[in-house]
Amino acid sequence: MKEKIISKASDMFLKLGFKSITMDDIAGEMCISKKTIYKYFCNKEMLIEESTATIHKEVHQIIDNIVIKNYNAIEENFEIRKMFKEMFKASDTSPIYQLKKHYPEIYDKVMSREINECNATFERNIRKGIEEGLYRSDLNIEYYVRFYYHLLFSNKENISSEKESQKIEIEILEYHTRAMATPVGIIELEKQLLNYTI
């Protein structure tokens, strides 16, 4: 039952927002009593914490599944972007923005968990792109990882509209890729941009 509550709550939080969803809403949606939810979670904050941890795991599992498909480095980044677009398409307000605004302590925990995983993913992608001749071999990988992370997350936490955030994220991805790309990489980037719909 605990897993079912987390799953339903995660879904509702992503679609309708962390702030607007109440324990009553979740209980009503699941046709259970609020008391049942409180049996597992003493308050809404605990449920949000567990839900964000679950969402984090799911996101990184999907990213791992994309990586296994062995796309080239540039295509891989576009596939990951498509996954985020699909995952958050029902949200009006950016989930990260909401967390930062309404639950700053949970937001801090989420971000400290996120930084290591994201940076490892970004670094692996850059090394792969260099091996494939799509990214320049003279890159300072550590700096580029840091640049990309800061651009992405400052956008996510400061723009409330999920749609607007996603538009900017594709611009950030283009900016990031152009900064690293070899002439061959630029050709691949242009191809990906042509196939990507916002």
C-alpha angles and dihedrals in degrees: 000000000000091000091048091052092048091048094049093042092049090052093049094044091053094047101039106018139263093259101047099047114086131194086251090057092052093046091048093048091050096041091235132118122266086237089065091057092048089053087069102026122037092202144001093261091061090051091049090050093052091043094052090049089053093047089049091053092047094048093050091045089055090047089052089051090052091049091051089059087069100224115170113271096262095045089047091058091050091049090052090049090051089051091054091046090052094044095051100033093111093053120097095185122047108255092217091051090051093049092051092048101043106021106028095165093054089044090056091052092048092050095048088052091045099050096067096044094045094046091050090051093047093047093049090049093051092049090049091050091051091051090050092050091242095111127045115264094222095066121131093230096194092055094046091050089051094046093051094045093050094046093049098044098040085056093048095049098043103043116070099193112083091204093052090045092054092050090053092045092059088050089050090050091051091047092048093047095046090051091057104030130113117215088270089050091053090055090051091047092052089050092052092047090053091053096044119094121194 
